[in-house]
Every structure is written in structure tokens, then in C-alpha cells.
Coordinates of C-alpha atoms in Angstrom, one line a residue:
M27 CA 101.4 36.6 77.0
P28 CA 100.9 33.6 79.4
R29 CA 101.5 30.3 77.8
T30 CA 98.2 28.8 78.9
L31 CA 95.0 30.4 80.2
S32 CA 93.1 27.8 82.3
C33 CA 89.7 28.2 83.9
P34 CA 91.2 29.6 87.2
Y35 CA 92.6 32.5 85.2
F36 CA 89.2 33.3 83.8
R37 CA 87.5 33.0 87.2
K38 CA 90.1 35.3 88.6
A39 CA 89.5 37.8 85.8
V40 CA 85.8 37.9 86.5
L41 CA 86.1 38.2 90.2
W42 CA 88.7 41.0 89.9
C43 CA 86.7 42.9 87.4
I44 CA 83.5 43.0 89.4
P45 CA 84.8 45.7 91.8
I46 CA 86.8 47.3 89.1
G47 CA 83.8 47.6 86.8
G48 CA 81.9 49.1 89.7
L49 CA 84.1 52.2 89.4
G50 CA 82.7 52.9 86.0
G51 CA 79.2 53.2 87.3
L52 CA 80.0 54.7 90.7
I53 CA 82.6 57.4 90.0
G54 CA 82.8 57.7 86.2
L55 CA 86.0 55.7 85.6
G56 CA 86.6 53.0 83.1
G57 CA 88.7 51.1 85.7
G58 CA 91.4 50.4 83.2
E59 CA 94.2 51.5 85.6
F60 CA 93.2 48.7 88.0
R61 CA 92.7 46.1 85.2
L62 CA 96.1 46.7 83.7
P63 CA 98.1 45.4 86.8
V64 CA 95.7 42.4 86.8
L65 CA 96.4 41.7 83.1
M66 CA 100.1 42.0 83.6
Q67 CA 100.7 40.6 87.1
A68 CA 97.9 38.2 87.9
I69 CA 97.3 36.9 84.3
G70 CA 100.7 37.3 82.8
F71 CA 100.3 39.3 79.6
E72 CA 103.2 41.5 78.4
A73 CA 102.6 45.2 78.6
K74 CA 102.2 45.7 74.8
A75 CA 99.5 43.0 74.7
A76 CA 97.8 44.1 77.9
I77 CA 97.3 47.7 76.9
P78 CA 95.0 47.2 73.8
L79 CA 93.1 44.4 75.7
N80 CA 92.6 46.8 78.5
L81 CA 91.2 49.4 76.1
L82 CA 88.8 46.9 74.7
V83 CA 87.4 46.0 78.1
S84 CA 87.4 49.7 79.1
L85 CA 85.2 50.4 76.1
I86 CA 82.7 47.7 77.0
T87 CA 82.7 48.8 80.7
L88 CA 82.1 52.5 79.8
A89 CA 79.2 51.7 77.5
F90 CA 77.3 49.8 80.1
A91 CA 78.3 52.2 82.8
M92 CA 76.8 55.1 80.8
I93 CA 73.6 53.1 80.2
V94 CA 73.2 52.2 83.9
R95 CA 74.4 55.6 85.3
S96 CA 71.9 57.5 83.1
Q97 CA 69.1 56.0 85.2
S98 CA 70.5 57.9 88.3
I99 CA 72.1 60.9 86.6
A100 CA 70.3 62.4 83.6
V101 CA 72.4 62.9 80.6
V102 CA 70.8 66.3 80.0
Q103 CA 72.7 67.6 83.0
I104 CA 75.8 67.6 80.8
V105 CA 74.3 70.1 78.3
P106 CA 75.6 73.3 80.1
Y107 CA 79.1 71.9 79.8
L108 CA 78.8 70.9 76.2
P109 CA 81.7 73.1 74.7
E110 CA 84.3 71.8 77.1
V111 CA 83.0 68.2 76.8
V112 CA 83.3 68.4 73.0
G113 CA 86.8 70.0 73.3
L114 CA 88.0 67.3 75.7
A115 CA 86.6 64.6 73.4
L116 CA 88.2 66.0 70.3
G117 CA 91.6 66.6 71.9
G118 CA 91.6 63.3 73.6
A119 CA 90.7 61.4 70.4
A120 CA 93.4 63.1 68.5
S121 CA 96.2 62.3 70.9
A122 CA 94.9 58.8 71.5
F123 CA 95.6 58.1 67.8
Y124 CA 99.2 59.2 68.3
G125 CA 99.7 57.5 71.6
A126 CA 99.0 54.0 70.2
G127 CA 101.9 54.4 67.8
L128 CA 104.1 55.7 70.6
V129 CA 103.5 52.5 72.6
R130 CA 104.6 50.4 69.7
S131 CA 107.9 52.3 69.5
I132 CA 108.9 52.1 73.2
S133 CA 110.9 49.1 74.5
S134 CA 108.9 46.8 76.8
K135 CA 111.2 47.6 79.8
R136 CA 110.7 51.3 79.4
L137 CA 107.0 50.9 78.8
V138 CA 106.6 49.1 82.1
L139 CA 108.4 52.0 83.9
V140 CA 106.2 54.5 82.2
I141 CA 103.1 52.5 83.2
A142 CA 104.3 52.4 86.8
I143 CA 104.9 56.2 86.9
L144 CA 101.5 57.0 85.4
L145 CA 99.7 54.7 87.8
A146 CA 101.5 56.3 90.8
V147 CA 100.6 59.8 89.5
L148 CA 96.9 58.9 89.0
G149 CA 96.8 57.3 92.5
A150 CA 98.3 60.4 94.1
L151 CA 95.8 62.6 92.2
L152 CA 92.9 60.5 93.5
M153 CA 94.2 60.7 97.1
T154 CA 94.8 64.5 96.9
E155 CA 91.4 65.2 95.5
A156 CA 89.8 63.0 98.2
A157 CA 91.6 64.8 101.0
S158 CA 91.0 68.2 99.6
P159 CA 88.2 68.3 96.9
F160 CA 89.0 70.5 94.0
Q161 CA 87.1 73.8 93.8
R162 CA 86.5 75.7 90.7
L163 CA 88.9 78.4 89.7
D164 CA 87.4 81.2 87.7
L165 CA 90.2 81.3 85.2
L166 CA 88.2 81.0 82.0
P167 CA 85.6 83.4 80.6
E168 CA 82.2 82.0 79.9
S169 CA 82.8 82.1 76.1
P170 CA 81.9 78.8 74.5
A171 CA 84.8 79.2 72.1
V172 CA 87.3 79.6 74.9
R173 CA 85.9 76.7 76.8
L174 CA 86.0 74.5 73.6
G175 CA 89.7 75.5 73.0
A176 CA 90.7 74.9 76.6
G177 CA 89.0 71.5 76.6
A178 CA 90.8 70.5 73.4
G179 CA 94.2 71.5 74.8
I180 CA 93.7 69.6 78.0
G181 CA 92.2 66.6 76.1
L182 CA 95.4 66.2 74.1
A183 CA 97.3 65.4 77.3
I184 CA 94.6 63.1 78.7
G185 CA 94.2 61.2 75.5
L186 CA 97.9 60.4 75.4
V187 CA 97.8 59.0 78.9
S188 CA 94.7 57.0 77.9
S189 CA 96.2 55.3 74.9
M190 CA 99.5 54.5 76.8
L191 CA 97.7 52.8 79.7
G192 CA 94.7 51.5 77.9
V193 CA 92.5 53.5 80.3
A194 CA 89.6 55.9 79.9
G195 CA 91.4 58.8 81.7
G196 CA 88.5 59.6 84.1
E197 CA 91.0 60.4 87.0
L198 CA 92.1 63.4 84.9
L199 CA 88.8 64.2 83.2
I200 CA 86.8 64.4 86.4
P201 CA 89.1 66.9 88.3
T202 CA 89.4 69.0 85.1
L203 CA 85.6 69.2 84.8
I204 CA 85.2 70.1 88.5
F205 CA 88.2 72.3 89.0
L206 CA 88.3 74.2 85.7
F207 CA 84.8 74.1 84.4
G208 CA 82.7 74.0 87.6
A209 CA 80.8 70.8 87.1
D210 CA 79.6 68.9 90.2
I211 CA 81.2 65.5 90.8
K212 CA 78.2 63.4 89.6
T213 CA 77.7 65.4 86.4
A214 CA 81.5 65.3 85.9
G215 CA 81.5 61.6 86.2
S216 CA 78.8 61.2 83.6
A217 CA 80.5 63.6 81.3
S218 CA 83.8 61.8 81.8
I219 CA 82.2 58.5 80.7
L220 CA 80.8 60.2 77.6
I221 CA 84.2 61.7 76.6
S222 CA 86.1 58.5 77.4
L223 CA 83.9 56.5 75.1
G224 CA 85.2 58.5 72.1
V225 CA 88.8 58.6 73.3
V226 CA 89.0 54.9 74.0
A227 CA 87.3 54.0 70.7
M228 CA 89.8 56.1 68.8
G229 CA 92.8 54.5 70.6
L230 CA 91.3 51.0 70.1
W231 CA 90.8 51.7 66.4
R232 CA 94.4 52.8 66.1
Y233 CA 95.7 49.7 67.8
W234 CA 93.5 47.6 65.4
R235 CA 95.0 49.4 62.4
L236 CA 98.5 48.7 63.8
D237 CA 97.5 45.0 64.1
A238 CA 98.5 45.3 67.8
I239 CA 95.4 43.7 69.4
P240 CA 96.0 40.1 70.5
R241 CA 93.7 37.7 68.5
S242 CA 94.5 34.4 70.1
R243 CA 91.6 32.4 71.5
G244 CA 92.9 32.8 75.0
A245 CA 93.1 36.6 74.7
Q246 CA 89.5 36.7 73.3
R247 CA 88.2 34.5 76.1
M248 CA 90.0 36.7 78.7
T249 CA 88.5 39.8 77.2
L250 CA 85.0 38.2 77.5
A251 CA 85.7 37.1 81.1
M252 CA 86.9 40.6 82.2
S253 CA 84.1 42.3 80.3
A254 CA 81.5 40.1 82.1
G255 CA 82.9 41.0 85.5
S256 CA 83.1 44.7 84.5
I257 CA 79.6 44.8 83.2
L258 CA 78.2 43.3 86.5
G259 CA 80.3 45.7 88.5
A260 CA 79.2 48.7 86.4
L261 CA 75.6 47.7 87.0
I262 CA 76.1 47.6 90.8
G263 CA 78.1 50.8 90.8
G264 CA 75.6 52.7 88.6
L265 CA 72.8 51.8 90.9
A266 CA 74.8 52.8 94.0
V267 CA 76.0 56.2 92.7
A268 CA 73.5 58.1 94.8
Y269 CA 74.5 56.5 98.1
A270 CA 78.3 55.7 98.0
P271 CA 80.9 57.7 100.1
I272 CA 82.8 59.0 97.1
G273 CA 85.6 60.7 99.1
F274 CA 86.5 57.5 101.0
L275 CA 86.4 55.5 97.8
K276 CA 88.8 57.9 96.1
L277 CA 91.3 57.7 99.0
L278 CA 91.1 53.9 99.0
L279 CA 91.5 53.6 95.2
G280 CA 94.4 56.0 95.2
M281 CA 96.2 53.8 97.7
V282 CA 95.5 50.7 95.6
L283 CA 96.9 52.5 92.5
I284 CA 100.1 53.5 94.2
A285 CA 100.5 49.9 95.5
A286 CA 99.9 48.6 91.9
A287 CA 102.5 51.0 90.6
L288 CA 105.1 49.8 93.1
K289 CA 104.4 46.2 92.3
T290 CA 104.6 46.8 88.6
M291 CA 107.9 48.6 88.9
F292 CA 109.7 46.1 91.2
A293 CA 108.2 42.9 89.7
N294 CA 109.8 43.7 86.4
R295 CA 113.3 44.5 87.5

């Protein structure tokens, strides 16, 4: 954790989180994968402190993104995909509970390496999907029970990534909903936010039970500053969802994630 958090740090946090929060409203991401390098590199928090703080801001961002986005994309559009949404939420919440404890048991050096690898993988996934959008594979029958079970199984893996990075997991949820369950990208984005709210809340609750959430005044003020920027960004992104070039944004954001992964890896050697 940085020794002092002066006003420039808080201004920097707000300015960084405006575009990051825009991802929540625009694509259906919580933006945590972009906030994590800011918390660690630009602000100076250690990985084990940055992750639960990131989860807290992710939860606030997702809540506002859902409210704003629902003005453009009706929540009722998620109803046909309810079995898989419920399955993903249940599986994600279950593994998010376990993942928080796993983070506590990993050494700081190894945790930074894991973070860098996961950021790089998520960046590559975004770039791949932007260059060649996922199309549905008819691998699953239309049985609600099968879709519920498949969602729960996949949610277990996504929830683990979520709790280990302090992110919502939208980069994994959205392709899953499109590729495996046949949702269009805008409906998948809204469903992703809804699922992520439960997963992030569970991970955050687990960190709270482990007494792993920083409670210093500086950490609290930083959370408020990043939340303010994220809320403003989520408002802008939610209103722009009907007009933005999603493919280009995914390509750009994938490149940013890979750059953040490299910086995280080499800056901590």
C-alpha cells in the first residue's frame, strides 16, 4: 500500500476510471482488469490489497451500469436465457467464495505473476473475438436442465478468475453466452452484468469475512474516487451502447490488457 495518498492520486484515480467505467455500460464489463493495473502500478497498492478494493469498485460500477444500460437494453431480453444465466451465477458465486481464500494463501510474487498471465489471456480473448466474432455452436440441447448445468460448470471457472483478479469476469461470460448459448452481444452484455453482480458480491463478502479488505482512510477515499469516475463512465457508456463500434473497442481494449500484463510482470521483477 502506498505510504501516502495525496490529492493528485485521487484525481488520477477519477480520470483513469471514467473510461474504465464506460466499459461497464458499453460492453457489459466491470472494468476491473483495467483498474487493477492502475491500483498496483499508478497508485501503489500491493496485489493482495488491490484485489478486494478492485472488487468493491467493480460492484459499484456494475450496479450503476445495469441501471443505465437497462434504459437501452430491456432486462426482459435476458428471460429466454434464464437457465444458463442462473447456472453461471450459481457456479461463479460458489468458486468466487473459494478463490478469495486462494489469494490469501499465494505468495505476493506468485500472485503478481498469476495476475499478469490472466490479464494477458483476457486481452488475447478480447482481440480474438474482435477479429473473428464468436458464432454459436449447437452443442447443447434446448433442455433447461442441461443449460443450467452447463452454465454452472462454466461459472465455476469464471468465478475463480473473478475472485483472483477482483474483476467481474465479463470477458469470459460474454463469449460464453454468445458462443455456447446463442445470445446476441448486447443481450449477452446485460446478462453478463447481472451474473457478475452476484459473483462479485460473493467474492467481496468472502474477503470481508477474511478481514482482507483495506480499511485505512486512504483506501476508503481511493475507493470513493475510483467509484465516482467509474459511475460517470458507466453513465456515458450505457447511453452510448446503441452507437459504439464494439469490435474496434474490443481490439483496442485487448491490446491495452496485454500491455498491462507485460507491465505488471516486468515491473515486479
